[in-house]
Coordinates of C-alpha atoms and ligand atoms in Angstrom, one line a residue:
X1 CA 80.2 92.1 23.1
X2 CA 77.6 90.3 25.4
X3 CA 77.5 90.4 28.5
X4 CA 75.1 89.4 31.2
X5 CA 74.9 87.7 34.9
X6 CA 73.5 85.0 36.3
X7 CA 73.1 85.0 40.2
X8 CA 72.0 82.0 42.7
X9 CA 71.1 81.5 46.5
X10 CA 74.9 79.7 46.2
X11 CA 78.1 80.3 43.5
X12 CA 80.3 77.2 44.0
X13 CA 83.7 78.3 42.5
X14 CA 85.3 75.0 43.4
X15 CA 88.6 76.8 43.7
X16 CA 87.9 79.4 46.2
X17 CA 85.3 79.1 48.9
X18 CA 81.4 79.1 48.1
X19 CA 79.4 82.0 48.3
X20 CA 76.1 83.0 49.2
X21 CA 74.0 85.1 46.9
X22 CA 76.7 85.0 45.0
X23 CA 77.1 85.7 40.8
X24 CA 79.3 84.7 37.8
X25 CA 79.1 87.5 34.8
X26 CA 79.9 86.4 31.6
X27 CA 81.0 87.8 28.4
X28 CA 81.2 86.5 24.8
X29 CA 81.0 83.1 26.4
X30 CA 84.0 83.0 29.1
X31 CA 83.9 83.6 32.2
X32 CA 84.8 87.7 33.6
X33 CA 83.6 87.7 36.8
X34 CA 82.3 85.8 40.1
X35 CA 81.2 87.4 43.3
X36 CA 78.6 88.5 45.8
X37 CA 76.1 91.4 45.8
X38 CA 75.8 93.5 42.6
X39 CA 77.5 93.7 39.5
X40 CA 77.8 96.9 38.4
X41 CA 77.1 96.1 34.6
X42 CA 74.9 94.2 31.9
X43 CA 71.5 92.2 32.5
X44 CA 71.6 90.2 35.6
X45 CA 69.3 87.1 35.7
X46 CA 68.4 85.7 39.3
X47 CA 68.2 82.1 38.9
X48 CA 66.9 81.8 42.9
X49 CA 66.9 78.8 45.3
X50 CA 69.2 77.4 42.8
X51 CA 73.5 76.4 43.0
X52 CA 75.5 77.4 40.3
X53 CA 78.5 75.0 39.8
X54 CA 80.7 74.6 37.2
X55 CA 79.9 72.1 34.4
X56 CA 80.7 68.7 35.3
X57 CA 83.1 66.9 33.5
X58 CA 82.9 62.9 33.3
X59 CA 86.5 61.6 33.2
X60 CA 85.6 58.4 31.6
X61 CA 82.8 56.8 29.7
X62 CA 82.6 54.5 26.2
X63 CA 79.8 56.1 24.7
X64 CA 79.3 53.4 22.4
X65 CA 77.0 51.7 24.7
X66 CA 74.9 54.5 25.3
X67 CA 72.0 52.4 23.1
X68 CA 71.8 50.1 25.8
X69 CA 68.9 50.3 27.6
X70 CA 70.1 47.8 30.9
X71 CA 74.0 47.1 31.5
X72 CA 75.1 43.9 30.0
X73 CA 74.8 40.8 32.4
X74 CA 74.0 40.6 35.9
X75 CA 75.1 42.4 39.1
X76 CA 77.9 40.2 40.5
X77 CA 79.0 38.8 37.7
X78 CA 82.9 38.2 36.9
X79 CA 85.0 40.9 35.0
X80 CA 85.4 38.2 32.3
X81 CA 82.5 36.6 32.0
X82 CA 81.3 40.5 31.2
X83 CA 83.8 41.1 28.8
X84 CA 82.4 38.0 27.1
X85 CA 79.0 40.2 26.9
X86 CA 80.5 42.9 25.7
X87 CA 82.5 40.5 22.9
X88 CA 79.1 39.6 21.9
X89 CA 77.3 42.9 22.3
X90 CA 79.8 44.7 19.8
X91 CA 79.7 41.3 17.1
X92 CA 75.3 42.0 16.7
X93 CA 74.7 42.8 13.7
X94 CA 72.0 45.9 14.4
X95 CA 74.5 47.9 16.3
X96 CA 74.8 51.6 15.7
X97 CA 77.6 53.0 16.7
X98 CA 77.2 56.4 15.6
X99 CA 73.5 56.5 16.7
X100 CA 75.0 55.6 20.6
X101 CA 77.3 57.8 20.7
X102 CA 75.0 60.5 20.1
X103 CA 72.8 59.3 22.6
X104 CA 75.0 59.3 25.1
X105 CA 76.4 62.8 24.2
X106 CA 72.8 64.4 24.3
X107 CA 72.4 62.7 27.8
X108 CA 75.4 63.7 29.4
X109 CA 74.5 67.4 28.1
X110 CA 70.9 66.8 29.9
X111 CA 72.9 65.8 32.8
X112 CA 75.2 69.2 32.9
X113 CA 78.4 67.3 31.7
X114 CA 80.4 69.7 29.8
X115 CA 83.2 67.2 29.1
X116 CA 84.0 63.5 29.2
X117 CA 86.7 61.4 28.8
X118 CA 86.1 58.9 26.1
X119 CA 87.4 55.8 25.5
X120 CA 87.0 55.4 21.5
X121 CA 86.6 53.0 18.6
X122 CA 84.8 55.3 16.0
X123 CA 86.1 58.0 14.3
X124 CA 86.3 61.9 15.3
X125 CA 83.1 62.5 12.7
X126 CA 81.4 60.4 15.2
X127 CA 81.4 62.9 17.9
X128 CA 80.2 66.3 15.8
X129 CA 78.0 67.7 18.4
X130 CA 76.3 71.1 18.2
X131 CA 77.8 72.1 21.4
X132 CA 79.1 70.6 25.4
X133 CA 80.3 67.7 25.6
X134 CA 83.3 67.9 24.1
X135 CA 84.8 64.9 24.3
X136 CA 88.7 63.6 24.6
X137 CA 88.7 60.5 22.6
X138 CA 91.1 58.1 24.1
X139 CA 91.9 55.8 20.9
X140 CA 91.9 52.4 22.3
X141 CA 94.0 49.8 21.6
X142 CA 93.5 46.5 22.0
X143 CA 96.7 43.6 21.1
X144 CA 97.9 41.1 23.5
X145 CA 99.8 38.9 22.0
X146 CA 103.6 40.1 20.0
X147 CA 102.4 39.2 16.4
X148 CA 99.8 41.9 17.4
X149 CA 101.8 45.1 18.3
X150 CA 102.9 46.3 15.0
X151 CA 99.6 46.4 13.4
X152 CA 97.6 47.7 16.4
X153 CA 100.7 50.1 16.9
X154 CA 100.4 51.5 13.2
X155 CA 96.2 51.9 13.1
X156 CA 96.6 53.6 16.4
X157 CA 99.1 55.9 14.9
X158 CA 96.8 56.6 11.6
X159 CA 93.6 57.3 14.7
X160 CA 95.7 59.5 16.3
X161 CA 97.1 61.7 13.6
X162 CA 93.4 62.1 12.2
X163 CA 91.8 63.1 15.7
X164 CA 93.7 66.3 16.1
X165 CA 93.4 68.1 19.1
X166 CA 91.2 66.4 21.1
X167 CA 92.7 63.0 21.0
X168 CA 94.3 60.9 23.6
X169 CA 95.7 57.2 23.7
X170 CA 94.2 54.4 25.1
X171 CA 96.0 51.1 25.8
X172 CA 92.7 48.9 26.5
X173 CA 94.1 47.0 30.5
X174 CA 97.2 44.5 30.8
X175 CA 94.6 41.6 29.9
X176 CA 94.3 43.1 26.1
X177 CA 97.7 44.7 25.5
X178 CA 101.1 43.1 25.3
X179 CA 103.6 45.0 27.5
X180 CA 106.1 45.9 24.4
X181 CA 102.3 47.9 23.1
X182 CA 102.0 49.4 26.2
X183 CA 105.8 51.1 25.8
X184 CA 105.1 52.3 21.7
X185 CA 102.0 53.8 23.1
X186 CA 103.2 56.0 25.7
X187 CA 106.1 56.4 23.4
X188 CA 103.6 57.7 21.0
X189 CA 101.7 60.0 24.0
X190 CA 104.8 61.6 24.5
X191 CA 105.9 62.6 21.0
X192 CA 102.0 64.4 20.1
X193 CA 101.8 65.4 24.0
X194 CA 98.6 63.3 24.4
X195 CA 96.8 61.9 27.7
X196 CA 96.5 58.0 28.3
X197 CA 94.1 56.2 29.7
X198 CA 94.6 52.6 30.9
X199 CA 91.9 50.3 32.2
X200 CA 94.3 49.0 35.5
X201 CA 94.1 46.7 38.7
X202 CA 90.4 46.4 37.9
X203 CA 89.5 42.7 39.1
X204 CA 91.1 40.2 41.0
X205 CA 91.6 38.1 37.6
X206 CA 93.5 40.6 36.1
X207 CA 96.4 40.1 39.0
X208 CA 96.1 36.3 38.8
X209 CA 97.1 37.0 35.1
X210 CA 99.9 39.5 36.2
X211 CA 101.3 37.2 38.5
X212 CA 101.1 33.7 37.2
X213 CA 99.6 33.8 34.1
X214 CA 96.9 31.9 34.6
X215 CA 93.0 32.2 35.9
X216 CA 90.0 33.4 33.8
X217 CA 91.7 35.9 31.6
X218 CA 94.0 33.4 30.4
X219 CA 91.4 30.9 29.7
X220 CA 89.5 34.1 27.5
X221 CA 92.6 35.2 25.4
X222 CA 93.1 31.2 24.5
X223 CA 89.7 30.8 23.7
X224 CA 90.2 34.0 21.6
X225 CA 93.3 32.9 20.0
X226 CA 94.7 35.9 21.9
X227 CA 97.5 34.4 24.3
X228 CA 100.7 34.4 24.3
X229 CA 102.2 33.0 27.1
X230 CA 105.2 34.9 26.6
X231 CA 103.4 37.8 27.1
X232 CA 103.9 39.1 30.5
X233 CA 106.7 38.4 32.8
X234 CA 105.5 35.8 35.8
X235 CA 105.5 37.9 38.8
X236 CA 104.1 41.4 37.3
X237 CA 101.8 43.6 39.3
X238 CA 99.5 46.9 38.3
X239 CA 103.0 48.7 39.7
X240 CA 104.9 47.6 36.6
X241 CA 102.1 49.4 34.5
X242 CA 102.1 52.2 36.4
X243 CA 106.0 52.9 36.0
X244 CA 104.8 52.6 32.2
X245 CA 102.3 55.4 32.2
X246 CA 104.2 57.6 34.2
X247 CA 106.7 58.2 31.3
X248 CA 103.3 59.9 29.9
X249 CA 102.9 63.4 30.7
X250 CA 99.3 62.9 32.1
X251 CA 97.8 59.4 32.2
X252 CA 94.4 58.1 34.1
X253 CA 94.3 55.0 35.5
X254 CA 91.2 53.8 35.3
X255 CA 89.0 51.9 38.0
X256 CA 92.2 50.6 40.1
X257 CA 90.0 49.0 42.5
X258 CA 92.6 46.8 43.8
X259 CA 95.7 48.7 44.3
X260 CA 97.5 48.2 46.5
X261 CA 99.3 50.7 49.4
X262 CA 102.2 51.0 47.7
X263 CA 100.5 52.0 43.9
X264 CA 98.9 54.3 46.0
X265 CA 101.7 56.0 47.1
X266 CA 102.9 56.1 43.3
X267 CA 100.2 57.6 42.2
X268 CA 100.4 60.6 44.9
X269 CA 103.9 61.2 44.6
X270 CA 102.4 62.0 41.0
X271 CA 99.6 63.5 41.3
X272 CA 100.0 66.4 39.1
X273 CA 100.4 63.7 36.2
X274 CA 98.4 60.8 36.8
X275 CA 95.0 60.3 38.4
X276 CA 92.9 57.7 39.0
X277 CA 89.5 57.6 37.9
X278 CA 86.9 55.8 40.1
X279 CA 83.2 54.4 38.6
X280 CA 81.1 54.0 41.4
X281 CA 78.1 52.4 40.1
X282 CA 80.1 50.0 37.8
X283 CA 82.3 49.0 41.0
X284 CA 79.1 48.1 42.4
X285 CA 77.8 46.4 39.6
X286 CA 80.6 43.8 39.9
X287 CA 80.7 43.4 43.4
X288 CA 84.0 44.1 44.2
X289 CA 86.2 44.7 47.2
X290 CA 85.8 48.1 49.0
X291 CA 86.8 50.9 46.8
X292 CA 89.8 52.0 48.6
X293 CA 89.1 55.9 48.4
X294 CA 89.8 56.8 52.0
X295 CA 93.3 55.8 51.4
X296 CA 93.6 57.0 47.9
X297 CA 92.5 60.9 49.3
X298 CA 94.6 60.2 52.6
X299 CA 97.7 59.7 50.6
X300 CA 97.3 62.3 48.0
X301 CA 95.6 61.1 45.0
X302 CA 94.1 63.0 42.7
X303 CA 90.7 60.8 42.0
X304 CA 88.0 61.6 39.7
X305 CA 84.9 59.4 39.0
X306 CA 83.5 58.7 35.9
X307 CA 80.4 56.9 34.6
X308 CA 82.1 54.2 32.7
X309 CA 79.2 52.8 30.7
X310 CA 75.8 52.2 30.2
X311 CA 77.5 48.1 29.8
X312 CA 77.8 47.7 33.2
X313 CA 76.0 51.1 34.4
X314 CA 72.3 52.2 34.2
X315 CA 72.5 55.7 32.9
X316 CA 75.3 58.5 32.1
X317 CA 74.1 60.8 35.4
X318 CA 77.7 62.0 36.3
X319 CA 76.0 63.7 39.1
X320 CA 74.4 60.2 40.7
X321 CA 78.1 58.7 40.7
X322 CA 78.7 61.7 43.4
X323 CA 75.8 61.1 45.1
X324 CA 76.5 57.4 45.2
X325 CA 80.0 58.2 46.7
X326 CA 78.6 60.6 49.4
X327 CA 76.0 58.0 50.6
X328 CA 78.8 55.3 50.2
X329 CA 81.6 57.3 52.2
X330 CA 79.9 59.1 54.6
X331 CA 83.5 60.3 56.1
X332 CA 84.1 62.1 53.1
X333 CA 84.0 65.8 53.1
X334 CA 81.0 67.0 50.4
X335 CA 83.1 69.1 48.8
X336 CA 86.1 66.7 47.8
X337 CA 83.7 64.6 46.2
X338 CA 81.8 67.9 44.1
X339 CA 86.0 68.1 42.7
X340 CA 85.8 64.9 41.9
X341 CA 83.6 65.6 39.2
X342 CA 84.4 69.4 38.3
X343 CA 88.4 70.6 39.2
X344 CA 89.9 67.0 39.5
X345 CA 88.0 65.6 36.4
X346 CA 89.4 68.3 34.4
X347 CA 92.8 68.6 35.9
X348 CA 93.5 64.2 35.2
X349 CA 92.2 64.7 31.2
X350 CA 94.3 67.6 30.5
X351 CA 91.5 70.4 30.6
X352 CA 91.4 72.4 33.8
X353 CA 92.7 75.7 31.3
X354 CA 89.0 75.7 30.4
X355 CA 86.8 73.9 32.6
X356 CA 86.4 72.5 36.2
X357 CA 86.4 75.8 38.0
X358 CA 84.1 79.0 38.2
X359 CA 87.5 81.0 37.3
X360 CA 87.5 84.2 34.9
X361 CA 89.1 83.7 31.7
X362 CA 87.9 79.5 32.2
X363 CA 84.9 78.9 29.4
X364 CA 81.5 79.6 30.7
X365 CA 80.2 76.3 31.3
X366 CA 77.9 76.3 33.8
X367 CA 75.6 73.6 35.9
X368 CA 72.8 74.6 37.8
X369 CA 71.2 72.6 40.5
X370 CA 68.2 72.5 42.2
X371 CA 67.5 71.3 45.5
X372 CA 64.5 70.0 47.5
X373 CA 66.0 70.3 50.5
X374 CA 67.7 73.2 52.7
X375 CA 70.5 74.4 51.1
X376 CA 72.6 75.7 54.5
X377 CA 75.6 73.5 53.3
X378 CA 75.4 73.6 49.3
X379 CA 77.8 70.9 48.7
X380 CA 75.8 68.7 50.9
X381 CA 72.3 70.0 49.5
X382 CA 73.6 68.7 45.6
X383 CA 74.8 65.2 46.7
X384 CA 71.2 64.5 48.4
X385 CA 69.4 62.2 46.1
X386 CA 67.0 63.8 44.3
X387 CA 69.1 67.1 43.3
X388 CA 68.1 68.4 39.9
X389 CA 70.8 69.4 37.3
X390 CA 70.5 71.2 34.3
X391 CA 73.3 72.3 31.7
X392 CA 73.6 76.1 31.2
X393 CA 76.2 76.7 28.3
X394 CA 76.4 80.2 27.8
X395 CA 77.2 81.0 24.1
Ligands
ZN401 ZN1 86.0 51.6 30.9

């Protein structure tokens, strides 16, 4: 048995109060005890002017950009014309996938991310990492017009079956998946009790398309030889999608940048099932409309931020989404927006058992930040620009 203790100027459980001078003890690599003063037992390790947090967890990236070295585009530009980029960007011929992908995984480790939520087109092999990350590959799906679902249904199924534990579904947004997809997929999440994550209300495009069919997307899918105009019902709204994944018994919607008052509501009447999963950086990126977060947190959503990815986002520094947020959304307490990216993250993906929290019995994965500045209110000390992270998995 090993044991040992690590102790810091601040322990930030997440689920109980912080504490100063606090310490977590650990043994054979889970968590046995958090506190203040002196442990009675093992080697104890004083870490100093340091916060100990629990490893963050990213609830959504596509690692398969991690090559990138800029984001695809330019700042401002349409959600379409991106996805045009992207198009592009996966049709080059020197692409590596698997290369990516481990990329991006070593730099969300450097970044103390512990977990991420992954939206994937490679297979599991892809993702054998020596250690943190672990990643819950969201199989995505992409089939919008009815000739489509059956296949894209059955290759889904086959990705599924041969992910195992860690898998999830991953309908790609309304724009790329035919509404009768959308219902075999959750279908599908609720037989193998998976997660599902859904790229939703995103861009004002995306609702011209819900509601009359028409606009940029449309234009996109028939240059594609995607459309079908019988597709989706004139008059549909993010609300009709989010009926759908609440059949699921967890789903993440992903971006929702413009839902609307009554989605919101939904959602927090839900909480414990679905979340919503805001990218700071990328929302920038494209210029939208105000993130509506204030309201999201005032009704009761569960949010957590992710990094999206390096497509449309300069790095996979989970920690700089917070600190984006905090400077963004001054009116938001420091410590909602540290859950964002520990408790909440791993509550919407399904594993709060074993991370998000400083909690005995939880796996000890550990953060540990340091500060240049004062550190008399930690939460607000981590979410200053300039706050150092490194990952501390403990064996
Ligand atoms: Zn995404």
């Amino acid at each position: 048995m090993s044991r040992y203790t690590l102790r810091a100027r601040w322990v930030l459980p997440i689920d109980s109060p912080p504490i100063a001078g606090g310490y977590v003890s650990i043994v054979d690599g889970v968590i046995a005890e958090v506190g203040n003063g002196n442990p009675n037992r093992g080697s104890v390790t004083d870490l100093g002017e340091a916060v100990l947090v629990p490893g963050l967890v990213n609830a959504h990236a596509h690692l398969e950009f991690s090559g990138l070295a800029k984001p695809l585009g330019k700042p401002g530009m349409s959600l379409p014309a991106w996805i045009r980029s992207v198009i592009a960007d996966r049709g080059r011929g020197d692409r590596n996938a698997a290369a990516a992908i481990a990329s991006g995984l070593q730099e969300s480790a450097a970044a103390g991310v512990v977990a991420i939520g992954e939206i994937a087109t490679s297979p599991p092999t892809m993702y054998d990492f020596e250690d943190l990350p672990q990643t819950t590959q969201f199989q995505e799906a992409i089939g919008f017009s009815a000739g489509r679902v059956d296949s894209v249904f059955s290759e889904v199924e086959r990705r599924v079956d041969a992910g195992g534990s860690g898998a999830g579904i991953s309908p790609h947004a309304p724009y790329t998946v035919h509404p009768r997809l959308l219902t075999r997929l959750v279908d599908l999440a609720i037989a193998h009790k998976l997660p599902v994550a859904m790229h939703l209300a995103e861009s004002r495009e995306e609702l011209e398309l819900l509601a009359d069919g028409t606009g940029p997307f449309q234009e996109l899918l028939e240059e594609r030889s995607m459309w079908d105009a019988a597709a989706i019902s004139r008059g549909s709204r993010p609300l009709d999608y989010l009926r759908e994944l609440s059949r699921a018994e967890r789903s993440l919607v992903i971006h929702g940048n413009y839902l609307d008052a009554e989605e919101i509501a939904f959602l927090a009447e839900r909480r414990e099932r679905m979340s919503v999963v805001y990218c700071p950086r990328t929302h920038a990126y494209f210029g939208h409309a105000p993130y509506p977060l204030e309201a999201m947190l005032a009704a009761g959503v569960r949010v957590a931020l992710g990094t999206d990815s390096r497509a449309s986002n300069p790095d996979l520094d989970l920690l700089k989404e917070a600190q984006f947020t905090a400077a963004k959304f001054p009116s938001i307490d420091p410590a909602t927006i540290i859950r964002m990216v520990t408790f909440d993250a791993a509550v919407a993906l399904g594993i709060g058992e074993s991370f998000g929290s400083l909690t005995p019995g939880k796996r000890a994965s550990l953060a540990m930040l340091r500060c240049n500045n004062q550190l008399s209110d930690p939460y607000a000390a981590i979410l200053t620009l300039g706050a150092q992270v490194r990952n501390l998995e403990i064996g």
